[in-house]
Short mmCIF file of C-alpha atoms (C1' of nucleotides) in Angstrom, two decimals:
data_model
loop_
_atom_site.label_atom_id
_atom_site.label_comp_id
_atom_site.label_asym_id
_atom_site.label_seq_id
_atom_site.Cartn_x
_atom_site.Cartn_y
_atom_site.Cartn_z
CA MET A 65 -2.62 31.46 10.45
CA THR A 66 -0.77 29.00 8.20
CA PRO A 67 -0.13 25.49 9.48
CA SER A 68 3.56 26.19 10.00
CA GLU A 69 2.93 29.36 12.00
CA GLN A 70 0.53 27.41 14.11
CA LYS A 71 3.13 24.73 14.63
CA GLU A 72 5.87 27.22 15.58
CA GLN A 73 3.57 28.86 18.06
CA THR A 74 2.78 25.50 19.57
CA GLU A 75 6.44 24.70 19.88
CA ARG A 76 7.16 27.97 21.62
CA THR A 77 4.29 27.66 24.05
CA LEU A 78 4.98 24.03 24.94
CA ARG A 79 6.09 23.21 28.46
CA ALA A 80 9.62 21.76 28.56
CA ASP A 81 8.55 18.23 29.51
CA ALA A 82 5.78 18.24 26.93
CA ARG A 83 8.18 19.33 24.24
CA ARG A 84 10.56 16.53 25.18
CA ASN A 85 7.72 14.02 25.02
CA ARG A 86 6.59 15.29 21.66
CA GLU A 87 10.10 14.89 20.34
CA ARG A 88 10.43 11.39 21.76
CA VAL A 89 7.15 10.28 20.25
CA PHE A 90 8.14 11.60 16.86
CA GLU A 91 11.57 9.94 17.00
CA ALA A 92 10.05 6.62 18.03
CA ALA A 93 7.51 6.84 15.24
CA ARG A 94 10.16 7.70 12.69
CA GLU A 95 12.32 4.75 13.67
CA LEU A 96 9.49 2.25 13.79
CA PHE A 97 7.84 3.42 10.58
CA ALA A 98 11.22 3.21 8.85
CA ARG A 99 11.86 -0.30 10.09
CA ASP A 100 8.41 -1.85 9.90
CA GLY A 101 6.32 0.37 7.63
CA GLU A 102 2.98 1.99 8.31
CA GLY A 103 1.76 -1.11 10.11
CA VAL A 104 3.34 -0.34 13.48
CA GLN A 105 0.83 0.06 16.24
CA MET A 106 0.29 3.28 18.13
CA GLU A 107 0.72 1.43 21.41
CA GLU A 108 4.14 0.28 20.24
CA ILE A 109 5.15 3.80 19.35
CA ALA A 110 4.00 5.00 22.77
CA SER A 111 5.96 2.39 24.70
CA HIS A 112 9.02 2.87 22.51
CA ALA A 113 8.85 6.57 23.36
CA GLY A 114 8.33 5.79 27.03
CA VAL A 115 4.95 7.56 27.27
CA GLY A 116 1.33 6.54 27.58
CA ILE A 117 -0.84 6.13 24.52
CA GLY A 118 -2.79 9.25 25.49
CA THR A 119 0.34 11.35 25.22
CA VAL A 120 0.91 10.24 21.65
CA TYR A 121 -2.60 11.44 20.79
CA ARG A 122 -2.14 14.69 22.70
CA HIS A 123 0.67 15.64 20.33
CA PHE A 124 -0.54 14.01 17.13
CA PRO A 125 -4.28 13.74 16.60
CA THR A 126 -4.10 10.62 14.42
CA LYS A 127 -1.65 8.06 13.14
CA GLY A 128 -1.86 9.80 9.79
CA ALA A 129 -0.64 13.06 11.33
CA LEU A 130 2.43 11.24 12.59
CA LEU A 131 3.03 9.90 9.10
CA THR A 132 2.65 13.34 7.61
CA GLU A 133 5.28 14.71 9.99
CA MET A 134 7.64 11.92 9.02
CA VAL A 135 7.11 12.60 5.34
CA ARG A 136 7.74 16.30 5.90
CA THR A 137 11.22 15.69 7.29
CA ARG A 138 12.00 13.30 4.45
CA PHE A 139 11.00 15.94 1.94
CA GLN A 140 13.42 18.38 3.49
CA ARG A 141 16.16 15.87 2.73
CA PHE A 142 15.04 15.85 -0.93
CA THR A 143 15.45 19.59 -1.03
CA GLU A 144 19.01 19.35 0.32
CA ILE A 145 19.78 16.80 -2.36
CA ALA A 146 18.37 19.02 -5.10
CA LEU A 147 20.32 22.05 -3.92
CA ALA A 148 23.53 20.00 -3.88
CA ALA A 149 22.83 18.49 -7.32
CA GLU A 150 22.33 21.96 -8.72
CA GLN A 151 26.01 22.66 -8.04
CA ILE A 152 27.12 19.86 -10.36
CA GLU A 153 28.53 21.28 -13.56
CA ASP A 154 27.50 18.66 -16.08
CA PRO A 155 23.74 19.10 -16.76
CA TRP A 156 23.08 15.41 -17.26
CA GLU A 157 25.02 14.43 -14.15
CA ALA A 158 22.92 16.87 -12.15
CA VAL A 159 19.71 15.15 -13.24
CA ALA A 160 21.12 11.66 -12.72
CA THR A 161 22.47 12.57 -9.29
CA LEU A 162 19.18 14.12 -8.26
CA LEU A 163 17.29 10.92 -9.00
CA THR A 164 19.97 8.58 -7.68
CA GLU A 165 20.52 10.38 -4.40
CA SER A 166 16.80 10.78 -3.85
CA SER A 167 16.39 7.05 -4.33
CA VAL A 168 19.15 6.32 -1.85
CA ALA A 169 17.46 8.58 0.65
CA VAL A 170 14.29 6.52 0.40
CA GLU A 171 16.08 3.19 0.52
CA GLY A 172 16.11 2.50 4.24
CA ASP A 173 12.63 3.70 5.13
CA ALA A 174 9.75 1.30 4.56
CA GLY A 175 7.17 3.71 5.95
CA PHE A 176 8.23 6.51 3.67
CA GLN A 177 8.16 4.14 0.73
CA MET A 178 4.56 3.25 1.49
CA ALA A 179 3.68 6.91 1.88
CA MET A 180 5.29 7.77 -1.46
CA MET A 181 3.22 5.12 -3.18
CA GLY A 182 0.09 6.57 -1.66
CA VAL A 183 -0.88 3.42 0.19
CA GLU A 184 -2.80 5.18 2.91
CA ASP A 185 -4.19 8.41 1.66
CA LEU A 186 -1.71 10.64 3.39
CA GLU A 187 -2.46 14.18 4.43
CA TRP A 188 -0.36 16.03 1.87
CA GLU A 189 -1.85 19.34 2.91
CA GLY A 190 0.75 20.02 5.56
CA ILE A 191 3.53 19.42 3.08
CA GLU A 192 2.83 21.97 0.34
CA GLN A 193 5.66 24.21 1.47
CA GLU A 194 8.22 21.41 1.48
CA LYS A 195 7.08 20.31 -1.97
CA ALA A 196 7.56 23.82 -3.32
CA ALA A 197 10.98 24.12 -1.69
CA PHE A 198 12.04 20.98 -3.52
CA ALA A 199 10.42 21.86 -6.82
CA ALA A 200 12.32 25.13 -7.25
CA PRO A 201 15.88 23.75 -7.54
CA ALA A 202 14.62 20.60 -9.29
CA GLU A 203 13.01 22.76 -11.94
CA ARG A 204 16.24 24.69 -12.49
CA ILE A 205 18.20 21.44 -12.86
CA ILE A 206 15.79 20.10 -15.46
CA GLU A 207 15.55 23.35 -17.40
CA ARG A 208 19.32 23.50 -17.67
CA ALA A 209 19.49 19.88 -18.86
CA VAL A 210 16.77 20.48 -21.45
CA GLU A 211 18.54 23.54 -22.79
CA ALA A 212 21.83 21.63 -22.98
CA GLY A 213 20.12 18.82 -24.89
CA ALA A 214 21.11 16.38 -22.14
CA VAL A 215 17.57 15.08 -21.59
CA ARG A 216 14.51 14.69 -23.79
CA SER A 217 13.03 18.08 -24.52
CA ASP A 218 9.68 17.29 -22.91
CA MET A 219 11.07 16.37 -19.51
CA SER A 220 9.32 18.20 -16.70
CA VAL A 221 9.64 18.48 -12.95
CA ASP A 222 6.39 16.51 -12.67
CA ASP A 223 8.20 13.48 -14.03
CA ILE A 224 10.28 13.27 -10.88
CA PRO A 225 7.69 12.23 -8.30
CA MET A 226 6.15 9.92 -10.88
CA LEU A 227 9.42 8.15 -11.61
CA MET A 228 10.49 8.17 -7.97
CA CYS A 229 7.21 6.54 -7.08
CA GLY A 230 7.95 3.78 -9.57
CA ILE A 231 11.47 3.20 -8.31
CA THR A 232 10.15 3.21 -4.77
CA SER A 233 7.65 0.52 -5.62
CA THR A 234 10.57 -1.69 -6.67
CA MET A 235 12.36 -1.01 -3.39
CA TYR A 236 9.27 -1.90 -1.48
CA PHE A 237 8.65 -5.03 -3.47
CA ALA A 238 12.25 -6.26 -3.32
CA PRO A 239 13.40 -4.84 0.00
CA GLY A 240 17.08 -4.92 0.84
CA GLY A 241 18.00 -5.72 -2.75
CA ALA A 242 19.59 -3.65 -5.47
CA GLU A 243 16.91 -4.36 -8.05
CA TRP A 244 15.77 -0.75 -7.86
CA ARG A 245 19.11 0.35 -9.30
CA ARG A 246 18.24 -1.55 -12.45
CA HIS A 247 14.89 0.24 -12.50
CA LEU A 248 16.65 3.57 -12.06
CA ASP A 249 19.05 2.73 -14.90
CA LEU A 250 16.18 2.04 -17.27
CA VAL A 251 14.40 5.21 -16.23
CA LEU A 252 17.53 7.31 -16.72
CA ALA A 253 17.98 5.81 -20.17
CA GLY A 254 14.40 6.77 -20.92
CA LEU A 255 15.12 10.39 -20.03
CA ARG A 256 17.91 10.79 -22.58
CA PRO A 257 17.03 12.85 -25.64
CA GLY A 258 15.22 10.74 -28.23
CA MET B 57 -1.82 -32.86 -4.85
CA THR B 58 -1.09 -29.47 -6.37
CA PRO B 59 -3.21 -26.48 -5.35
CA SER B 60 -5.02 -26.46 -8.67
CA GLU B 61 -5.87 -30.17 -8.50
CA GLN B 62 -7.16 -29.61 -5.00
CA LYS B 63 -9.23 -26.70 -6.24
CA GLU B 64 -10.69 -28.67 -9.13
CA GLN B 65 -11.58 -31.52 -6.81
CA THR B 66 -13.26 -29.07 -4.47
CA GLU B 67 -15.22 -27.62 -7.32
CA ARG B 68 -16.37 -31.02 -8.44
CA THR B 69 -17.34 -32.16 -4.97
CA LEU B 70 -19.19 -28.97 -4.05
CA ARG B 71 -22.93 -29.10 -3.64
CA ALA B 72 -24.71 -27.04 -6.29
CA ASP B 73 -25.90 -24.30 -3.92
CA ALA B 74 -22.49 -24.12 -2.29
CA ARG B 75 -20.80 -23.74 -5.63
CA ARG B 76 -23.16 -20.96 -6.56
CA ASN B 77 -22.44 -19.18 -3.29
CA ARG B 78 -18.71 -19.53 -3.75
CA GLU B 79 -19.00 -18.00 -7.17
CA ARG B 80 -21.17 -15.14 -5.90
CA VAL B 81 -18.74 -14.35 -3.11
CA PHE B 82 -15.83 -14.29 -5.50
CA GLU B 83 -17.65 -12.07 -7.99
CA ALA B 84 -18.68 -9.65 -5.26
CA ALA B 85 -15.12 -9.51 -3.95
CA ARG B 86 -13.71 -8.95 -7.41
CA GLU B 87 -16.07 -6.06 -8.10
CA LEU B 88 -15.60 -4.40 -4.75
CA PHE B 89 -11.82 -4.81 -4.67
CA ALA B 90 -11.66 -3.37 -8.18
CA ARG B 91 -13.76 -0.36 -7.25
CA ASP B 92 -12.54 0.39 -3.74
CA GLY B 93 -9.24 -1.41 -3.30
CA GLU B 94 -8.17 -3.82 -0.59
CA GLY B 95 -9.96 -1.76 2.04
CA VAL B 96 -13.43 -3.22 1.47
CA GLN B 97 -14.85 -5.00 4.46
CA MET B 98 -15.61 -8.68 4.54
CA GLU B 99 -19.10 -7.90 5.77
CA GLU B 100 -19.66 -5.73 2.71
CA ILE B 101 -18.52 -8.51 0.41
CA ALA B 102 -20.87 -10.92 2.16
CA SER B 103 -23.92 -8.71 1.87
CA HIS B 104 -23.07 -7.82 -1.72
CA ALA B 105 -22.98 -11.54 -2.47
CA GLY B 106 -26.22 -12.08 -0.58
CA VAL B 107 -24.74 -14.53 1.95
CA GLY B 108 -23.78 -14.46 5.62
CA ILE B 109 -20.27 -13.58 6.68
CA GLY B 110 -19.70 -17.17 7.75
CA THR B 111 -20.26 -18.36 4.21
CA VAL B 112 -17.54 -16.09 2.93
CA TYR B 113 -15.12 -17.68 5.39
CA ARG B 114 -16.31 -21.17 4.57
CA HIS B 115 -15.09 -20.72 1.00
CA PHE B 116 -12.13 -18.46 1.57
CA PRO B 117 -10.21 -18.86 4.82
CA THR B 118 -9.01 -15.24 4.96
CA LYS B 119 -9.40 -11.95 3.15
CA GLY B 120 -5.93 -12.54 1.73
CA ALA B 121 -7.08 -15.78 0.11
CA LEU B 122 -9.82 -13.84 -1.66
CA LEU B 123 -7.23 -11.35 -2.89
CA THR B 124 -5.01 -14.17 -4.12
CA GLU B 125 -7.88 -15.63 -6.14
CA MET B 126 -8.55 -12.23 -7.67
CA VAL B 127 -4.90 -11.81 -8.61
CA ARG B 128 -4.86 -15.27 -10.14
CA THR B 129 -7.61 -14.42 -12.60
CA ARG B 130 -5.88 -11.14 -13.45
CA PHE B 131 -2.69 -13.00 -14.22
CA GLN B 132 -4.51 -15.22 -16.63
CA ARG B 133 -5.43 -12.08 -18.54
CA PHE B 134 -1.72 -11.15 -18.70
CA THR B 135 -1.01 -14.51 -20.27
CA GLU B 136 -3.67 -13.95 -22.94
CA ILE B 137 -2.11 -10.59 -23.71
CA ALA B 138 1.37 -12.08 -24.00
CA LEU B 139 0.18 -14.82 -26.32
CA ALA B 140 -1.55 -12.27 -28.54
CA ALA B 141 1.48 -9.95 -28.54
CA GLU B 142 3.67 -12.83 -29.62
CA GLN B 143 1.77 -12.91 -32.91
CA ILE B 144 2.79 -9.36 -33.77
CA GLU B 145 5.38 -9.36 -36.49
CA ASP B 146 7.51 -6.37 -35.55
CA PRO B 147 9.69 -7.38 -32.55
CA TRP B 148 9.61 -3.94 -30.96
CA GLU B 149 5.87 -3.60 -31.40
CA ALA B 150 5.42 -6.93 -29.65
CA VAL B 151 7.30 -5.67 -26.59
CA ALA B 152 5.54 -2.31 -26.60
CA THR B 153 2.14 -3.93 -26.99
CA LEU B 154 2.84 -6.40 -24.20
CA LEU B 155 3.56 -3.59 -21.75
CA THR B 156 0.83 -1.27 -22.98
CA GLU B 157 -1.94 -3.85 -22.99
CA SER B 158 -0.88 -5.17 -19.61
CA SER B 159 -1.08 -1.66 -18.22
CA VAL B 160 -4.53 -1.17 -19.68
CA ALA B 161 -5.63 -4.42 -18.07
CA VAL B 162 -4.59 -3.10 -14.67
CA GLU B 163 -6.12 0.31 -15.18
CA GLY B 164 -9.60 -0.21 -13.80
CA ASP B 165 -8.76 -2.35 -10.78
CA ALA B 166 -7.64 -0.57 -7.63
CA GLY B 167 -7.34 -3.77 -5.63
CA PHE B 168 -5.13 -5.42 -8.20
CA GLN B 169 -3.00 -2.31 -8.33
CA MET B 170 -2.42 -2.49 -4.60
CA ALA B 171 -1.65 -6.19 -4.83
CA MET B 172 0.89 -5.59 -7.63
CA MET B 173 2.67 -3.05 -5.49
CA GLY B 174 2.89 -5.53 -2.65
CA VAL B 175 0.93 -3.42 -0.22
CA GLU B 176 -0.38 -6.33 1.79
CA ASP B 177 2.00 -9.22 1.61
CA LEU B 178 -0.08 -11.28 -0.71
CA GLU B 179 0.04 -15.07 -0.84
CA TRP B 180 1.90 -15.49 -4.11
CA GLU B 181 2.27 -19.21 -3.49
CA GLY B 182 -1.00 -20.11 -5.16
CA ILE B 183 -0.01 -18.18 -8.27
CA GLU B 184 3.28 -19.83 -9.31
CA GLN B 185 1.61 -21.65 -12.19
CA GLU B 186 -0.01 -18.52 -13.55
CA LYS B 187 3.28 -16.65 -13.32
CA ALA B 188 5.05 -19.38 -15.27
CA ALA B 189 2.31 -19.44 -17.90
CA PHE B 190 2.85 -15.73 -18.45
CA ALA B 191 6.65 -15.86 -18.33
CA ALA B 192 6.97 -18.35 -21.20
CA PRO B 193 5.53 -16.21 -24.04
CA ALA B 194 6.93 -13.04 -22.47
CA GLU B 195 10.39 -14.56 -22.55
CA ARG B 196 10.01 -15.46 -26.23
CA ILE B 197 8.89 -11.94 -27.08
CA ILE B 198 11.88 -10.41 -25.34
CA GLU B 199 14.38 -12.85 -26.77
CA ARG B 200 13.18 -12.09 -30.27
CA ALA B 201 13.43 -8.35 -29.67
CA VAL B 202 16.93 -8.66 -28.24
CA GLU B 203 18.07 -10.72 -31.23
CA ALA B 204 16.55 -8.19 -33.62
CA GLY B 205 18.32 -5.34 -31.83
CA ALA B 206 14.97 -3.74 -31.07
CA VAL B 207 15.60 -3.45 -27.32
CA ARG B 208 18.68 -3.06 -25.15
CA SER B 209 20.64 -6.29 -25.13
CA ASP B 210 20.36 -6.77 -21.37
CA MET B 211 16.57 -6.68 -21.25
CA SER B 212 15.13 -9.63 -19.37
CA VAL B 213 11.71 -10.98 -18.52
CA ASP B 214 12.33 -9.95 -14.92
CA ASP B 215 12.19 -6.33 -16.03
CA ILE B 216 8.51 -6.68 -16.82
CA PRO B 217 7.00 -7.07 -13.33
CA MET B 218 9.43 -4.44 -12.07
CA LEU B 219 8.40 -1.88 -14.68
CA MET B 220 4.73 -2.82 -14.47
CA CYS B 221 4.89 -2.29 -10.75
CA GLY B 222 6.25 1.20 -11.34
CA ILE B 223 3.60 2.11 -13.89
CA THR B 224 0.95 0.69 -11.59
CA SER B 225 2.15 2.93 -8.77
CA THR B 226 1.47 5.92 -11.04
CA MET B 227 -2.02 4.65 -11.79
CA TYR B 228 -2.71 4.20 -8.14
CA PHE B 229 -1.36 7.60 -7.23
CA ALA B 230 -3.17 9.45 -10.01
CA PRO B 231 -6.29 7.33 -10.44
CA GLY B 232 -8.51 7.93 -13.43
CA GLY B 233 -5.84 10.00 -15.16
CA ALA B 234 -3.59 9.27 -18.08
CA GLU B 235 -0.37 10.17 -16.30
CA TRP B 236 0.67 6.51 -16.36
CA ARG B 237 0.87 6.68 -20.15
CA ARG B 238 3.64 9.23 -19.81
CA HIS B 239 5.37 6.89 -17.38
CA LEU B 240 5.00 4.03 -19.85
CA ASP B 241 6.42 6.20 -22.64
CA LEU B 242 9.50 6.96 -20.61
CA VAL B 243 9.97 3.33 -19.68
CA LEU B 244 9.59 2.20 -23.29
CA ALA B 245 12.20 4.78 -24.34
CA GLY B 246 14.50 3.35 -21.67
CA LEU B 247 14.17 -0.12 -23.15
CA ARG B 248 15.43 0.91 -26.59
CA PRO B 249 18.96 -0.25 -27.44
CA GLY B 250 21.56 2.11 -26.00
"C1'" DA C 263 -0.96 21.98 31.32
"C1'" DC C 264 -0.04 17.74 30.69
"C1'" DC C 265 -0.07 12.61 31.45
"C1'" DT C 266 -2.22 8.02 31.91
"C1'" DG C 267 -4.59 3.82 30.70
"C1'" DA C 268 -9.18 1.81 30.88
"C1'" DA C 269 -12.97 1.88 27.76
"C1'" DC C 270 -15.06 2.31 23.19
"C1'" DA C 271 -15.55 1.51 18.08
"C1'" DC C 272 -14.43 -0.93 14.14
"C1'" DC C 273 -13.35 -4.84 11.38
"C1'" DG C 274 -11.22 -9.55 10.55
"C1'" DT C 275 -12.20 -14.10 12.11
"C1'" DT C 276 -14.39 -18.07 14.76
"C1'" DC C 277 -17.85 -21.22 16.22
"C1'" DA C 278 -22.21 -22.93 18.29
"C1'" DA C 279 -26.74 -23.47 16.64
"C1'" DG C 280 -29.71 -24.08 12.77
"C1'" DT C 281 -31.37 -26.21 8.07
"C1'" DA D 116 -22.94 -30.36 3.97
"C1'" DC D 117 -23.63 -26.07 4.28
"C1'" DC D 118 -25.40 -21.58 6.21
"C1'" DT D 119 -25.95 -17.95 9.72
"C1'" DG D 120 -24.82 -14.22 12.77
"C1'" DA D 121 -23.58 -13.38 17.56
"C1'" DA D 122 -19.26 -13.26 19.91
"C1'" DC D 123 -14.25 -12.67 20.16
"C1'" DA D 124 -9.66 -10.42 19.20
"C1'" DC D 125 -7.12 -6.67 17.70
"C1'" DC D 126 -5.90 -1.96 17.10
"C1'" DG D 127 -6.98 3.14 16.42
"C1'" DT D 128 -8.98 6.64 19.22
"C1'" DT D 129 -11.31 8.97 23.29
"C1'" DC D 130 -11.95 10.69 27.80
"C1'" DA D 131 -12.42 10.69 32.93
"C1'" DA D 132 -9.27 10.75 36.60
"C1'" DG D 133 -4.76 11.91 38.17
"C1'" DT D 134 -0.36 15.02 38.84
#
DNA sequence: ACCTGAACACCGTTCAAGT
DNA sequence: ACCTGAACACCGTTCAAGT
């Protein structure tokens, strides 16, 4: 049974009140992680969700599992962005939009920023599927740009998380500011054919 | 009294055995932070230094203070690198060497990497002097490169910590690997005049 | 089945007692 | 003056008792 099958099964079997609680816990965690980073306390998440601390642990075995869930939903957003960027006609614009929109998506979420930089060693195992779903359109965007001579010929899809991680580190270091746009500009310039 | 004057005075006034202990604690912390990151326990630092936990706290009021001291010595290394790079004749090579050597200096130190990325909010207050000492030669290197048309005309000294932070995030995410050199390559390409 | 919160474990920090 | 380590505080996690 794959993790996602297991999860679906769980969701189906869950009693209505339990499902509501699970959802509330996750929403509370998402909000608090976004606002305050990975440092929020489990007790705070519980009270924000209106449940006891034990209920948080019933649905998510560790704090890390809660983080992994949060990262999973963020990754789905990346995939949406990639699919939309693929529709852009100009090959370079597609690449630039992919990176810019992805950065914007990360901008307001301190917890996700920390996760992207690998601060805690996050459980990436539950996220393989989402990574693959993102990689497929991203790969097509890059291949098209390479063939059109719009980016350096050695650009690969593996450059994206690497560069995103760098831009994210600027967001995290200078929160609320626009310094990361400067970083993005430099990185985009570095991707042009040389 | 500036922090450094205070520190010097402390060092002078310290009893010989106390000074030796202080040094041992700092060395132990430096090694362990470098190897294992900011996660090392104070107790581990103490036993590695061969002193009681109370002695660690006698010399450094918090774990953060120990991290700040470690970062200070790392910054001094950056300044050495900048002064050496300034002697390089080719203006572009000076810039490239500055960034490359700085990256290499960060490579083996997980704790410093985390500090650079702002994981814990580090006390940067004690490090203003070291930052200024680095900024001076770095500024001269960049100005020369801008005037020679070797880098984009809007490059500034503030780009350096930003870009270093990004490269560091790659090191931290893919430790032991050479992926960060690819990141550096891209960044250097982005600095070329456009 | 699921929920709750008191209790436990772990680690940063303090402080009374020792030299 | 300086050192030590037992004790405290804080936060992630568990589990016995409740519905």
